[in-house]
Amino acid sequence: KMTDEADSAARDRIKELGNDAFRRSRFDEAIRMYTSALAVDDAAPVAEKATPAERSKLLSNRAAAAYGHDDYDSAAADAAAATEIDPSNAKAWYRLGLAESCRP
């Protein structure tokens, strides 16, 4: 059985895999990694949950990957969720504006 610490470490490791995929413009892979990191966080015990700022960053990163994949609806939804969780996340607001400006 994984320990609580392992949940946090797994989430962070998966997020870094997503960041690496994003840097290489592998947006589908990045989306999968950020989604996996969010799922690990969802299943984690309360003591090991991501902070609101960390969770907002995962959603904002997934929004950036969706934007890179020209999926503006998903990008806008994730960026909006990120701003709701952490209204001080400037990148999330920027990504929300970008995504909204590209939607028909």
Short mmCIF file of N, CA and C in Angstrom, two decimals:
data_model
loop_
_atom_site.label_atom_id
_atom_site.label_comp_id
_atom_site.label_asym_id
_atom_site.label_seq_id
_atom_site.Cartn_x
_atom_site.Cartn_y
_atom_site.Cartn_z
N LYS A 1 0.84 -1.18 0.00
CA LYS A 1 0.00 0.00 0.00
C LYS A 1 0.88 1.24 0.00
N MET A 2 0.49 2.22 -0.81
CA MET A 2 1.26 3.47 -0.86
C MET A 2 1.01 4.28 0.41
N THR A 3 2.03 4.96 0.85
CA THR A 3 1.86 5.84 2.00
C THR A 3 1.32 7.19 1.53
N ASP A 4 0.89 8.00 2.47
CA ASP A 4 0.42 9.34 2.13
C ASP A 4 1.50 10.13 1.42
N GLU A 5 2.73 10.00 1.90
CA GLU A 5 3.84 10.72 1.28
C GLU A 5 4.00 10.31 -0.17
N ALA A 6 3.76 9.05 -0.46
CA ALA A 6 3.90 8.57 -1.83
C ALA A 6 2.87 9.22 -2.75
N ASP A 7 1.66 9.51 -2.23
CA ASP A 7 0.65 10.18 -3.05
C ASP A 7 1.15 11.55 -3.50
N SER A 8 1.67 12.32 -2.58
CA SER A 8 2.18 13.65 -2.89
C SER A 8 3.36 13.56 -3.86
N ALA A 9 4.27 12.63 -3.60
CA ALA A 9 5.44 12.46 -4.47
C ALA A 9 5.02 12.01 -5.86
N ALA A 10 4.05 11.10 -5.93
CA ALA A 10 3.57 10.62 -7.24
C ALA A 10 2.93 11.76 -8.02
N ARG A 11 2.12 12.57 -7.35
CA ARG A 11 1.47 13.71 -8.02
C ARG A 11 2.52 14.64 -8.59
N ASP A 12 3.55 14.94 -7.79
CA ASP A 12 4.59 15.87 -8.24
C ASP A 12 5.41 15.28 -9.38
N ARG A 13 5.70 13.98 -9.31
CA ARG A 13 6.47 13.32 -10.38
C ARG A 13 5.67 13.33 -11.68
N ILE A 14 4.38 13.02 -11.61
CA ILE A 14 3.54 12.99 -12.80
C ILE A 14 3.41 14.40 -13.39
N LYS A 15 3.30 15.41 -12.51
CA LYS A 15 3.24 16.80 -12.99
C LYS A 15 4.51 17.15 -13.76
N GLU A 16 5.66 16.73 -13.25
CA GLU A 16 6.92 17.01 -13.94
C GLU A 16 6.98 16.32 -15.30
N LEU A 17 6.43 15.11 -15.39
CA LEU A 17 6.34 14.43 -16.70
C LEU A 17 5.47 15.23 -17.65
N GLY A 18 4.39 15.79 -17.13
CA GLY A 18 3.53 16.65 -17.94
C GLY A 18 4.27 17.90 -18.40
N ASN A 19 5.02 18.51 -17.48
CA ASN A 19 5.79 19.70 -17.84
C ASN A 19 6.81 19.39 -18.93
N ASP A 20 7.47 18.24 -18.81
CA ASP A 20 8.46 17.83 -19.81
C ASP A 20 7.78 17.62 -21.17
N ALA A 21 6.64 16.94 -21.17
CA ALA A 21 5.91 16.71 -22.43
C ALA A 21 5.49 18.04 -23.04
N PHE A 22 5.02 18.96 -22.20
CA PHE A 22 4.59 20.28 -22.70
C PHE A 22 5.76 21.01 -23.35
N ARG A 23 6.92 20.99 -22.69
CA ARG A 23 8.11 21.66 -23.25
C ARG A 23 8.48 21.10 -24.61
N ARG A 24 8.17 19.82 -24.84
CA ARG A 24 8.48 19.18 -26.13
C ARG A 24 7.30 19.27 -27.11
N SER A 25 6.29 20.07 -26.76
CA SER A 25 5.09 20.26 -27.59
C SER A 25 4.31 18.96 -27.79
N ARG A 26 4.41 18.05 -26.83
CA ARG A 26 3.63 16.81 -26.86
C ARG A 26 2.40 17.03 -25.99
N PHE A 27 1.46 17.78 -26.56
CA PHE A 27 0.34 18.28 -25.78
C PHE A 27 -0.61 17.18 -25.32
N ASP A 28 -0.84 16.15 -26.16
CA ASP A 28 -1.70 15.04 -25.74
C ASP A 28 -1.12 14.35 -24.51
N GLU A 29 0.18 14.10 -24.55
CA GLU A 29 0.86 13.46 -23.42
C GLU A 29 0.80 14.35 -22.18
N ALA A 30 1.02 15.65 -22.37
CA ALA A 30 0.96 16.58 -21.24
C ALA A 30 -0.43 16.57 -20.61
N ILE A 31 -1.46 16.59 -21.43
CA ILE A 31 -2.84 16.56 -20.92
C ILE A 31 -3.06 15.29 -20.11
N ARG A 32 -2.60 14.16 -20.62
CA ARG A 32 -2.76 12.89 -19.89
C ARG A 32 -2.04 12.94 -18.55
N MET A 33 -0.84 13.50 -18.52
CA MET A 33 -0.07 13.55 -17.28
C MET A 33 -0.74 14.47 -16.26
N TYR A 34 -1.16 15.66 -16.70
CA TYR A 34 -1.82 16.57 -15.76
C TYR A 34 -3.14 15.98 -15.26
N THR A 35 -3.86 15.28 -16.13
CA THR A 35 -5.10 14.62 -15.71
C THR A 35 -4.80 13.54 -14.69
N SER A 36 -3.73 12.79 -14.91
CA SER A 36 -3.33 11.75 -13.96
C SER A 36 -2.93 12.36 -12.62
N ALA A 37 -2.19 13.44 -12.65
CA ALA A 37 -1.78 14.09 -11.41
C ALA A 37 -3.00 14.58 -10.63
N LEU A 38 -3.99 15.11 -11.33
CA LEU A 38 -5.23 15.55 -10.67
C LEU A 38 -5.98 14.36 -10.08
N ALA A 39 -5.97 13.23 -10.79
CA ALA A 39 -6.65 12.03 -10.29
C ALA A 39 -5.96 11.49 -9.04
N VAL A 40 -4.62 11.50 -9.03
CA VAL A 40 -3.88 11.07 -7.85
C VAL A 40 -4.25 11.98 -6.68
N ASP A 41 -4.34 13.28 -6.95
CA ASP A 41 -4.70 14.23 -5.90
C ASP A 41 -6.13 13.98 -5.40
N ASP A 42 -7.05 13.70 -6.31
CA ASP A 42 -8.43 13.42 -5.93
C ASP A 42 -8.51 12.24 -4.97
N ALA A 43 -7.67 11.23 -5.20
CA ALA A 43 -7.70 10.01 -4.40
C ALA A 43 -6.85 10.10 -3.12
N ALA A 44 -6.06 11.15 -3.00
CA ALA A 44 -5.14 11.27 -1.87
C ALA A 44 -5.91 11.57 -0.58
N PRO A 45 -5.37 11.12 0.55
CA PRO A 45 -5.96 11.49 1.84
C PRO A 45 -5.87 13.00 2.04
N VAL A 46 -6.75 13.52 2.85
CA VAL A 46 -6.84 14.98 3.05
C VAL A 46 -5.48 15.60 3.37
N ALA A 47 -4.71 14.95 4.21
CA ALA A 47 -3.41 15.51 4.63
C ALA A 47 -2.42 15.64 3.47
N GLU A 48 -2.65 14.87 2.40
CA GLU A 48 -1.71 14.89 1.27
C GLU A 48 -2.28 15.57 0.03
N LYS A 49 -3.44 16.17 0.15
CA LYS A 49 -4.03 16.87 -0.99
C LYS A 49 -3.15 18.06 -1.38
N ALA A 50 -3.18 18.39 -2.66
CA ALA A 50 -2.47 19.58 -3.13
C ALA A 50 -3.10 20.81 -2.49
N THR A 51 -2.30 21.84 -2.31
CA THR A 51 -2.86 23.12 -1.85
C THR A 51 -3.71 23.69 -2.98
N PRO A 52 -4.59 24.64 -2.68
CA PRO A 52 -5.35 25.27 -3.77
C PRO A 52 -4.44 25.84 -4.86
N ALA A 53 -3.32 26.46 -4.46
CA ALA A 53 -2.40 27.01 -5.46
C ALA A 53 -1.80 25.91 -6.34
N GLU A 54 -1.44 24.78 -5.74
CA GLU A 54 -0.86 23.66 -6.51
C GLU A 54 -1.91 23.07 -7.46
N ARG A 55 -3.13 22.89 -6.97
CA ARG A 55 -4.18 22.33 -7.82
C ARG A 55 -4.52 23.29 -8.96
N SER A 56 -4.57 24.57 -8.65
CA SER A 56 -4.83 25.58 -9.67
C SER A 56 -3.75 25.53 -10.76
N LYS A 57 -2.51 25.34 -10.33
CA LYS A 57 -1.40 25.27 -11.29
C LYS A 57 -1.54 24.06 -12.21
N LEU A 58 -1.95 22.91 -11.66
CA LEU A 58 -2.17 21.72 -12.50
C LEU A 58 -3.24 21.99 -13.55
N LEU A 59 -4.34 22.60 -13.12
CA LEU A 59 -5.42 22.91 -14.06
C LEU A 59 -4.97 23.94 -15.10
N SER A 60 -4.23 24.93 -14.66
CA SER A 60 -3.72 25.95 -15.58
C SER A 60 -2.74 25.35 -16.59
N ASN A 61 -1.89 24.43 -16.12
CA ASN A 61 -0.96 23.75 -17.03
C ASN A 61 -1.72 22.91 -18.04
N ARG A 62 -2.78 22.20 -17.57
CA ARG A 62 -3.58 21.41 -18.50
C ARG A 62 -4.29 22.31 -19.50
N ALA A 63 -4.70 23.50 -19.05
CA ALA A 63 -5.33 24.47 -19.96
C ALA A 63 -4.33 24.89 -21.05
N ALA A 64 -3.08 25.11 -20.66
CA ALA A 64 -2.06 25.51 -21.64
C ALA A 64 -1.84 24.40 -22.66
N ALA A 65 -1.82 23.16 -22.20
CA ALA A 65 -1.65 22.03 -23.12
C ALA A 65 -2.85 21.90 -24.05
N ALA A 66 -4.05 22.09 -23.52
CA ALA A 66 -5.25 22.03 -24.37
C ALA A 66 -5.21 23.15 -25.41
N TYR A 67 -4.78 24.33 -25.00
CA TYR A 67 -4.64 25.45 -25.93
C TYR A 67 -3.64 25.11 -27.03
N GLY A 68 -2.53 24.51 -26.65
CA GLY A 68 -1.52 24.11 -27.63
C GLY A 68 -2.05 23.08 -28.62
N HIS A 69 -3.06 22.36 -28.21
CA HIS A 69 -3.70 21.34 -29.04
C HIS A 69 -4.91 21.90 -29.77
N ASP A 70 -5.12 23.22 -29.69
CA ASP A 70 -6.25 23.92 -30.31
C ASP A 70 -7.61 23.49 -29.76
N ASP A 71 -7.63 23.00 -28.52
CA ASP A 71 -8.89 22.64 -27.86
C ASP A 71 -9.24 23.79 -26.92
N TYR A 72 -9.82 24.84 -27.50
CA TYR A 72 -10.05 26.07 -26.76
C TYR A 72 -11.15 25.92 -25.70
N ASP A 73 -12.14 25.06 -25.95
CA ASP A 73 -13.19 24.86 -24.97
C ASP A 73 -12.63 24.23 -23.69
N SER A 74 -11.82 23.18 -23.85
CA SER A 74 -11.20 22.54 -22.68
C SER A 74 -10.23 23.49 -21.99
N ALA A 75 -9.48 24.24 -22.79
CA ALA A 75 -8.53 25.20 -22.22
C ALA A 75 -9.27 26.23 -21.38
N ALA A 76 -10.37 26.75 -21.91
CA ALA A 76 -11.14 27.76 -21.16
C ALA A 76 -11.74 27.16 -19.89
N ALA A 77 -12.25 25.94 -19.98
CA ALA A 77 -12.86 25.30 -18.80
C ALA A 77 -11.82 25.08 -17.70
N ASP A 78 -10.65 24.57 -18.06
CA ASP A 78 -9.61 24.33 -17.06
C ASP A 78 -9.07 25.64 -16.48
N ALA A 79 -8.87 26.62 -17.34
CA ALA A 79 -8.36 27.91 -16.86
C ALA A 79 -9.37 28.57 -15.93
N ALA A 80 -10.66 28.49 -16.28
CA ALA A 80 -11.69 29.06 -15.41
C ALA A 80 -11.72 28.35 -14.06
N ALA A 81 -11.61 27.02 -14.07
CA ALA A 81 -11.58 26.26 -12.81
C ALA A 81 -10.37 26.66 -11.99
N ALA A 82 -9.24 26.87 -12.66
CA ALA A 82 -8.01 27.26 -11.96
C ALA A 82 -8.17 28.63 -11.29
N THR A 83 -8.84 29.57 -11.97
CA THR A 83 -9.03 30.90 -11.38
C THR A 83 -10.02 30.86 -10.22
N GLU A 84 -10.98 29.94 -10.27
CA GLU A 84 -11.92 29.81 -9.16
C GLU A 84 -11.22 29.29 -7.91
N ILE A 85 -10.32 28.33 -8.10
CA ILE A 85 -9.60 27.73 -6.97
C ILE A 85 -8.60 28.72 -6.39
N ASP A 86 -7.89 29.44 -7.28
CA ASP A 86 -6.87 30.39 -6.83
C ASP A 86 -6.96 31.65 -7.69
N PRO A 87 -7.77 32.63 -7.24
CA PRO A 87 -7.94 33.86 -8.03
C PRO A 87 -6.65 34.64 -8.24
N SER A 88 -5.59 34.34 -7.50
CA SER A 88 -4.32 35.07 -7.68
C SER A 88 -3.42 34.42 -8.74
N ASN A 89 -3.90 33.35 -9.39
CA ASN A 89 -3.10 32.65 -10.40
C ASN A 89 -3.16 33.45 -11.72
N ALA A 90 -2.19 34.32 -11.91
CA ALA A 90 -2.18 35.21 -13.07
C ALA A 90 -2.09 34.44 -14.38
N LYS A 91 -1.30 33.38 -14.41
CA LYS A 91 -1.19 32.58 -15.64
C LYS A 91 -2.53 31.98 -16.02
N ALA A 92 -3.30 31.55 -15.03
CA ALA A 92 -4.62 30.97 -15.32
C ALA A 92 -5.54 32.02 -15.95
N TRP A 93 -5.51 33.24 -15.42
CA TRP A 93 -6.33 34.32 -16.01
C TRP A 93 -5.89 34.60 -17.45
N TYR A 94 -4.58 34.64 -17.66
CA TYR A 94 -4.04 34.87 -19.00
C TYR A 94 -4.49 33.76 -19.96
N ARG A 95 -4.38 32.52 -19.51
CA ARG A 95 -4.77 31.39 -20.35
C ARG A 95 -6.27 31.37 -20.61
N LEU A 96 -7.06 31.80 -19.63
CA LEU A 96 -8.51 31.91 -19.84
C LEU A 96 -8.80 32.94 -20.93
N GLY A 97 -8.12 34.07 -20.86
CA GLY A 97 -8.32 35.10 -21.89
C GLY A 97 -7.91 34.63 -23.27
N LEU A 98 -6.77 33.95 -23.35
CA LEU A 98 -6.32 33.40 -24.64
C LEU A 98 -7.33 32.43 -25.22
N ALA A 99 -7.77 31.50 -24.38
CA ALA A 99 -8.71 30.47 -24.84
C ALA A 99 -10.03 31.09 -25.27
N GLU A 100 -10.54 32.00 -24.45
CA GLU A 100 -11.82 32.66 -24.79
C GLU A 100 -11.71 33.44 -26.09
N SER A 101 -10.56 34.07 -26.33
CA SER A 101 -10.41 34.89 -27.55
C SER A 101 -10.36 34.01 -28.80
N CYS A 102 -10.08 32.73 -28.65
CA CYS A 102 -10.00 31.83 -29.80
C CYS A 102 -11.28 31.04 -30.03
N ARG A 103 -12.20 31.12 -29.09
CA ARG A 103 -13.46 30.38 -29.25
C ARG A 103 -14.36 31.11 -30.23
N PRO A 104 -15.13 30.33 -31.03
CA PRO A 104 -16.01 30.98 -32.01
C PRO A 104 -17.13 31.78 -31.35
#
